[in-house]
Short mmCIF file of N, CA and C in Angstrom, two decimals:
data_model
loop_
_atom_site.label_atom_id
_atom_site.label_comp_id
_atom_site.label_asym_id
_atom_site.label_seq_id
_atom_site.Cartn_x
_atom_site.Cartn_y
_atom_site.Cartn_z
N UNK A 1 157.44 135.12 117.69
CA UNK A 1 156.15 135.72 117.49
C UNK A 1 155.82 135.90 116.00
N UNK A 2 156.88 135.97 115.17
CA UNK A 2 156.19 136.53 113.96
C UNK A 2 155.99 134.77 113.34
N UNK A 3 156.59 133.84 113.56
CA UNK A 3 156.69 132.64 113.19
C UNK A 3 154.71 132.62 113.05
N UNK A 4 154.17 132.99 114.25
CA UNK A 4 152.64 132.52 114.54
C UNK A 4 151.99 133.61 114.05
N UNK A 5 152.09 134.97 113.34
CA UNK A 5 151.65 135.53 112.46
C UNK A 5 151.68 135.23 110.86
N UNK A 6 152.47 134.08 110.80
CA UNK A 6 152.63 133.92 109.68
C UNK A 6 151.83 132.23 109.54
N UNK A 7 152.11 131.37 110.48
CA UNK A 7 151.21 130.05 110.64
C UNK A 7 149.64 130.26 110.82
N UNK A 8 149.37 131.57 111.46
CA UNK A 8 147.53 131.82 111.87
C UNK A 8 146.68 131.75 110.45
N UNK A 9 147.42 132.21 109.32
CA UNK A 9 146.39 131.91 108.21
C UNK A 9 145.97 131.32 107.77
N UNK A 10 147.09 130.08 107.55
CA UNK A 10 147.18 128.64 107.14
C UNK A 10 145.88 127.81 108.40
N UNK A 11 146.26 128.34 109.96
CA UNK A 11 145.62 127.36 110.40
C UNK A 11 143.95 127.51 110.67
N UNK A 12 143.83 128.84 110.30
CA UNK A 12 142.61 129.12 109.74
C UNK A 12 141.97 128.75 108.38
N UNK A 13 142.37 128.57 107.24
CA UNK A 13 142.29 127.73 106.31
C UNK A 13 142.24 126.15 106.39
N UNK A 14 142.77 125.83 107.16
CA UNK A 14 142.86 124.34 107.91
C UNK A 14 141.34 123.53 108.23
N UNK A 15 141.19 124.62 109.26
CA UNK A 15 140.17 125.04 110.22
C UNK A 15 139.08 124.92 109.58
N UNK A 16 139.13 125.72 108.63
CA UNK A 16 137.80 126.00 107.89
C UNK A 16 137.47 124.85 106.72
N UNK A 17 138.39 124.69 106.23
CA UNK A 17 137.94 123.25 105.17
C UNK A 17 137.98 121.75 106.05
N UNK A 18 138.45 121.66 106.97
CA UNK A 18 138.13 120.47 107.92
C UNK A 18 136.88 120.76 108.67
N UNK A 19 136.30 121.99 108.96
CA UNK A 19 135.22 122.91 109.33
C UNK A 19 133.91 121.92 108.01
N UNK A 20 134.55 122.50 106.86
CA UNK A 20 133.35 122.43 105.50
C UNK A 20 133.16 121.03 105.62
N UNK A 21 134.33 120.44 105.24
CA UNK A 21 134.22 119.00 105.07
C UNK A 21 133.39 117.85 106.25
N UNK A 22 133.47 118.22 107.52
CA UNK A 22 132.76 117.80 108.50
C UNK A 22 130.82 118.13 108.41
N UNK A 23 130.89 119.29 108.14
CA UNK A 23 129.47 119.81 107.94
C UNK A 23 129.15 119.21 106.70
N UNK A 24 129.59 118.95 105.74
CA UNK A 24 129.18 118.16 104.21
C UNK A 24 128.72 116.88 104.29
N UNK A 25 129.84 115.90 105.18
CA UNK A 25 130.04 114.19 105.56
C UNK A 25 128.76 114.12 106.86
N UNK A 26 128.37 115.02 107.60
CA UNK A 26 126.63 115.24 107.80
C UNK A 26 125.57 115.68 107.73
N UNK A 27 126.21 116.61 106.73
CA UNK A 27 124.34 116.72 105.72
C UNK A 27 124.31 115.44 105.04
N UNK A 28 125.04 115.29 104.28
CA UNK A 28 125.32 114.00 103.59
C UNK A 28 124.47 112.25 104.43
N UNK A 29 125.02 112.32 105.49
CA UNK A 29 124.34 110.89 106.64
C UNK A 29 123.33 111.64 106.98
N UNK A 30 122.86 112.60 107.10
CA UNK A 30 120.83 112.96 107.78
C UNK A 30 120.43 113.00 106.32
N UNK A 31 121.11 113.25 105.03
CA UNK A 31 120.09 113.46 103.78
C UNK A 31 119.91 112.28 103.70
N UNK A 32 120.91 111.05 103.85
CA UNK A 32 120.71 109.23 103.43
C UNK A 32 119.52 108.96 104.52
N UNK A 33 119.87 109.20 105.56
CA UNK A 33 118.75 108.58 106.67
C UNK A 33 117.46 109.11 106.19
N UNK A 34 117.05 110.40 105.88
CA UNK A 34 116.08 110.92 105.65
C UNK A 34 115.55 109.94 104.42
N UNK A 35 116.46 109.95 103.20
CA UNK A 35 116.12 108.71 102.29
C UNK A 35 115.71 107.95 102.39
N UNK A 36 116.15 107.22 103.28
CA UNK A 36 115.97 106.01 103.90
C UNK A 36 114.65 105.99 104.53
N UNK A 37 114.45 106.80 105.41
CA UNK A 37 112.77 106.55 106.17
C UNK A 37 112.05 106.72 105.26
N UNK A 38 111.81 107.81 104.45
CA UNK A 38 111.13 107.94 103.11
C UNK A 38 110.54 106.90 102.33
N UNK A 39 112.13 106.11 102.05
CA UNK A 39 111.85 104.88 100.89
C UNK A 39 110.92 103.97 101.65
N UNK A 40 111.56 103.66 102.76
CA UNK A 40 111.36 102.79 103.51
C UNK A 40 109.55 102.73 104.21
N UNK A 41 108.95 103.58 104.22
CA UNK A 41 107.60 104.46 104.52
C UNK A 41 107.09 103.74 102.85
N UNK A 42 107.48 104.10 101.80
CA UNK A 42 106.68 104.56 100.63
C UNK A 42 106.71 102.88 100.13
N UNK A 43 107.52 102.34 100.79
CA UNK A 43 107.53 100.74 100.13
C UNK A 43 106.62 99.85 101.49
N UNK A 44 106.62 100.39 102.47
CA UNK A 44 105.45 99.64 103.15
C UNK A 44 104.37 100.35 102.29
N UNK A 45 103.67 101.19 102.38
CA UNK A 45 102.11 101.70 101.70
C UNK A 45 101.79 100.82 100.73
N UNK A 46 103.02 101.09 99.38
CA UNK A 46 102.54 100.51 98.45
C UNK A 46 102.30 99.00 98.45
N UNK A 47 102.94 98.14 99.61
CA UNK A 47 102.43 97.01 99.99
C UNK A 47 101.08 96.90 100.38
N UNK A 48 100.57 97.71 101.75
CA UNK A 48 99.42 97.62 102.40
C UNK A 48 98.55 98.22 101.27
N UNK A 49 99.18 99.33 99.89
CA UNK A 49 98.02 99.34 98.69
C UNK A 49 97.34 98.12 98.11
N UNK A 50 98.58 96.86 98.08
CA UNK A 50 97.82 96.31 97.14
C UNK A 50 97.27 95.28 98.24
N UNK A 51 97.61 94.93 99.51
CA UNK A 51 96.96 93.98 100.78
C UNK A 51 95.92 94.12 100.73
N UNK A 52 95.26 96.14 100.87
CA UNK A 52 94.03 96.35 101.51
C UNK A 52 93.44 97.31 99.74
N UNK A 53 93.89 96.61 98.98
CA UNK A 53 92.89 97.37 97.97
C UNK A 53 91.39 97.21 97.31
N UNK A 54 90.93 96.38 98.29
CA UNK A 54 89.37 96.01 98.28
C UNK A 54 88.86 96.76 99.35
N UNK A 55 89.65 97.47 100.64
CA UNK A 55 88.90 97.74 101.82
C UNK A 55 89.69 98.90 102.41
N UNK A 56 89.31 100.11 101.70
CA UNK A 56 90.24 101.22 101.41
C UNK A 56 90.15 102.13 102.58
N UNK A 57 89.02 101.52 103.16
CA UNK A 57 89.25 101.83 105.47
C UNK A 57 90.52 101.39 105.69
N UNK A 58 90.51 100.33 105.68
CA UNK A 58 91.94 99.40 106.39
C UNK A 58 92.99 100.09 105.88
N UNK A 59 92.98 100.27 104.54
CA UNK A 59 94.44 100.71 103.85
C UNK A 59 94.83 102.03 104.59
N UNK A 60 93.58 103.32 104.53
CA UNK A 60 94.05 104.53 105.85
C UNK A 60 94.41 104.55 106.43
N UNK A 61 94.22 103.44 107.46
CA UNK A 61 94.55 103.27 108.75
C UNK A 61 95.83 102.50 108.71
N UNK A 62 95.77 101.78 108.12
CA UNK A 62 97.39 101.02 107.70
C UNK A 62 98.45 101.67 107.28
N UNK A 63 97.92 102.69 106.11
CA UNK A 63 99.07 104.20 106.06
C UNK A 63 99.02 104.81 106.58
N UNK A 64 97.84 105.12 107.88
CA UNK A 64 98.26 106.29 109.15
C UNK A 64 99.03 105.77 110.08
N UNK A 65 98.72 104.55 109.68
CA UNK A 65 99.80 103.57 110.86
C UNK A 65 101.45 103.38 110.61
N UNK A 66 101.68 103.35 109.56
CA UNK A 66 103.33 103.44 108.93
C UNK A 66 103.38 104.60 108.62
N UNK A 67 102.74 105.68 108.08
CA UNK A 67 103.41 107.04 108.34
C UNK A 67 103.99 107.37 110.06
N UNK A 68 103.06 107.24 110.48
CA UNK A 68 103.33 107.65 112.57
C UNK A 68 104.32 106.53 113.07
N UNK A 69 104.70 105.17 112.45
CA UNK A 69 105.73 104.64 112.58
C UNK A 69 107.13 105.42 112.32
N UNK A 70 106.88 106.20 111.12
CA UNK A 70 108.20 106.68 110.84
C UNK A 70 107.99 108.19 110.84
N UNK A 71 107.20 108.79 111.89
CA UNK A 71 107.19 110.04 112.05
C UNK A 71 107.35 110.94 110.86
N UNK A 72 106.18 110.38 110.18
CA UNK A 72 105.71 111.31 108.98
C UNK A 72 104.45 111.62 108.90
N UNK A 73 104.16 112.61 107.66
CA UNK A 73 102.12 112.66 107.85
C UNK A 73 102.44 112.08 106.41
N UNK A 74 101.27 112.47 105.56
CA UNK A 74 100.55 112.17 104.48
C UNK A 74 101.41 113.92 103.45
N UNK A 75 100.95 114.84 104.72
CA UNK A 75 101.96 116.43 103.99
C UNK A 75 103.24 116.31 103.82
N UNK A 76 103.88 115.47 104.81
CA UNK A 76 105.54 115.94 104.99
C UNK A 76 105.52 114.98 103.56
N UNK A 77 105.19 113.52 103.23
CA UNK A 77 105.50 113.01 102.28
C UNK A 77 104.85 113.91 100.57
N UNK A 78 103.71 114.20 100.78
CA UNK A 78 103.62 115.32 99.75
C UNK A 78 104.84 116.44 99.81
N UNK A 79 105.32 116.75 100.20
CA UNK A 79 106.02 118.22 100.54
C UNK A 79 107.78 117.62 100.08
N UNK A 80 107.94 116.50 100.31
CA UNK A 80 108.97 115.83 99.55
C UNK A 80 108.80 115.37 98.51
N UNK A 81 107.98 115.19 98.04
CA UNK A 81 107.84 114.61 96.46
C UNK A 81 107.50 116.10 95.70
N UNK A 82 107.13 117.03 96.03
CA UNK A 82 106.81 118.23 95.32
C UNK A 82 108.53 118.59 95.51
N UNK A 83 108.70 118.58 96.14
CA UNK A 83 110.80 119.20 96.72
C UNK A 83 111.37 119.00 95.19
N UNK A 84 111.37 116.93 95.22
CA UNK A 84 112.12 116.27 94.44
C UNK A 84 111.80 115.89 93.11
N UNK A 85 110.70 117.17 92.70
CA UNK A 85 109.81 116.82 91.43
C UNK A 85 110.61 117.01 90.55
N UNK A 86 111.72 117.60 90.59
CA UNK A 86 112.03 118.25 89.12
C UNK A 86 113.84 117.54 89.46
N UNK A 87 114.10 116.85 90.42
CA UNK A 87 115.48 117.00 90.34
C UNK A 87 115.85 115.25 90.33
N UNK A 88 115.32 114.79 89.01
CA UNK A 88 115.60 113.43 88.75
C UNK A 88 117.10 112.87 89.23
N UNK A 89 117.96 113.35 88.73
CA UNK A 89 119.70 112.66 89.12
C UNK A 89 119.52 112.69 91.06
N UNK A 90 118.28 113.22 92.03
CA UNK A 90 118.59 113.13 92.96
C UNK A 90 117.51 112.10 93.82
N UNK A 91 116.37 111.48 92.51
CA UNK A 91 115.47 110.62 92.85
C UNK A 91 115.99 109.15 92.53
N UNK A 92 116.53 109.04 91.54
CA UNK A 92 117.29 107.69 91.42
C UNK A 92 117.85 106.84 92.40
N UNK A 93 118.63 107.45 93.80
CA UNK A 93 119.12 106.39 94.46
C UNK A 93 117.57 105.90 95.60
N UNK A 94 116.63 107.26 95.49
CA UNK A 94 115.45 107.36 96.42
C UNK A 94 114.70 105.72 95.61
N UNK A 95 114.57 106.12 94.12
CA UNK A 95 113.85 104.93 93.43
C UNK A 95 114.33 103.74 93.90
N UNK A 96 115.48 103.58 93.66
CA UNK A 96 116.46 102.34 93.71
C UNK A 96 116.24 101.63 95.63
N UNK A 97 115.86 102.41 96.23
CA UNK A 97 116.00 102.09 97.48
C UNK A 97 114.70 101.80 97.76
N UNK A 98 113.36 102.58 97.16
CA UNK A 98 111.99 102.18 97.11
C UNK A 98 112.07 100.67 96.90
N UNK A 99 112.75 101.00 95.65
CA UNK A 99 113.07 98.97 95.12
C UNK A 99 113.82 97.94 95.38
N UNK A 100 114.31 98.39 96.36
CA UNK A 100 114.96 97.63 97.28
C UNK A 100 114.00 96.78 98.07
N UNK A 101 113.34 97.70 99.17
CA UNK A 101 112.74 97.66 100.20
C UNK A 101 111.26 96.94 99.80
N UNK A 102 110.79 97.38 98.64
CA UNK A 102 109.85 96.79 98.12
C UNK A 102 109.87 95.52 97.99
N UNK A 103 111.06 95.51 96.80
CA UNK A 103 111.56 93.28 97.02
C UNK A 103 111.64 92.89 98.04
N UNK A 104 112.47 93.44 99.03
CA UNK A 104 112.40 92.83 100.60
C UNK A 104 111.08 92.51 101.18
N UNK A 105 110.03 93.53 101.16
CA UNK A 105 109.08 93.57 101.50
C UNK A 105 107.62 91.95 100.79
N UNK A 106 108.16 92.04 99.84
CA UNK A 106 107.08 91.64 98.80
C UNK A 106 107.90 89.83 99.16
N UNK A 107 108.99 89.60 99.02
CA UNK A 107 109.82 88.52 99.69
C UNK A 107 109.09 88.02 100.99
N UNK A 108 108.65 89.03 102.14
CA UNK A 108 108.18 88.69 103.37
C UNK A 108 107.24 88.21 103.23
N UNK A 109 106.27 88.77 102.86
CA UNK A 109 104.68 88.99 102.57
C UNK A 109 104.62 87.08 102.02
N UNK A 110 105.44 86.85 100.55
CA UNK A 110 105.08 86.05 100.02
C UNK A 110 105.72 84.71 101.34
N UNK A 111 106.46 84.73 101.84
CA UNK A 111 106.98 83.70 102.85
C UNK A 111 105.98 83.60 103.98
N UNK A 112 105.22 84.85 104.32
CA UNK A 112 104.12 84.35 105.15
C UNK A 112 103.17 83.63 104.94
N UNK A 113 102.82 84.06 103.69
CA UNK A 113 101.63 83.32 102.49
C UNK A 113 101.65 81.96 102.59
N UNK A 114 103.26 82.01 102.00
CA UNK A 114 103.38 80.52 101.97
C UNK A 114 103.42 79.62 103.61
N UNK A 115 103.75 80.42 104.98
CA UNK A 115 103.80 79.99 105.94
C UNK A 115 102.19 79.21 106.19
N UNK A 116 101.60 80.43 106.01
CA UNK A 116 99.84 79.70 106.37
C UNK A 116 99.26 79.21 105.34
N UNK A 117 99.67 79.47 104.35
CA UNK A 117 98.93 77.98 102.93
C UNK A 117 99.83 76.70 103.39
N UNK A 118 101.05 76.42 104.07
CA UNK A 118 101.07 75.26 104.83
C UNK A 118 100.81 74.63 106.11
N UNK A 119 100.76 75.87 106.81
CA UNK A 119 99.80 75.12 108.32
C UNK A 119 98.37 75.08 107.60
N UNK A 120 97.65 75.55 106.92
CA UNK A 120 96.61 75.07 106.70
C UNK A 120 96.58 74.00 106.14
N UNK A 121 97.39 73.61 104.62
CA UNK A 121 97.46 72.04 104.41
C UNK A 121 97.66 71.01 105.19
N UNK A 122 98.85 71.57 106.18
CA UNK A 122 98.92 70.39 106.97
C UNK A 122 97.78 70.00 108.58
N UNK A 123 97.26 71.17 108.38
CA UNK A 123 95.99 70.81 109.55
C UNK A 123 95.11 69.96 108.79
N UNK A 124 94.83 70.57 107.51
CA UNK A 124 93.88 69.74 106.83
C UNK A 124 94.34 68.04 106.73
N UNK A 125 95.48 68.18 106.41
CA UNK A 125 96.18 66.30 106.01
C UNK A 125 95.59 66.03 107.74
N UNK A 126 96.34 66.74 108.82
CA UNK A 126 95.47 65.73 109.83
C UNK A 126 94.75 65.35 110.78
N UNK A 127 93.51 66.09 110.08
CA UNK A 127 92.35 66.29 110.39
C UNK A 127 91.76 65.06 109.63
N UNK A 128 92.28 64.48 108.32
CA UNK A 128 91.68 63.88 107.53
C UNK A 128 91.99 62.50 108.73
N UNK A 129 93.56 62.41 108.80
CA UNK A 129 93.85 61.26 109.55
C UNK A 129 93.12 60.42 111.03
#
């Protein structure tokens, strides 16, 4: 008996930093995911900014449409950028991932471009024929 009066402290200490460390390693994966929809949200817009920047109806509706894709408003994304205004060392990987997603994005866009500037050439070649 006294053996387990003397082990209970330790395995409460145990307990508790395998306790911390578990609760850390998932704030940690919901703060990345949260990142992640974020970036991922803020790099479609700024696409459909510059798609629909002659016809600034469409663009609303195109950012009410990818915000409610990723179960955000127009506030929750204000309400995170006011959060993360002042705490640069914690916007950097947010930037870096904007710019990620952006190249990815801007990559697509231009491969579609190029998809229908060639079915159109080639309807045109034979149409001529």
């Amino acid at each position: 008996m006294i053996w387990l009066k003397r082990l209970l402290p330790f395995a409460i200490i145990v307990a508790a930093v395998f306790g911390y460390r578990y609760y850390s390693e998932q704030k940690a994966v919901r703060d990345a995911e949260v990142q992640h929809r974020y970036a991922l949200a803020t790099a479609q817009v700024w696409v459909a900014s510059a798609k629909y920047r002659y016809d600034p109806e469409r663009f609303f509706q195109v950012r009410d449409s990818i915000l409610a894709s990723h179960s955000l408003t127009t506030a929750s994304m204000d309400s995170f950028a006011e959060v993360n205004k002042d705490q640069a060392e914690k916007l950097y990987p947010f930037s870096t991932l904007v710019n990620d997603y952006l190249d990815s994005l801007l990559d697509i866009e231009d491969s579609l471009l190029q998809a229908v500037t060639d079915s159109i050439r080639n309807a045109a070649t034979d149409s001529t024929r």
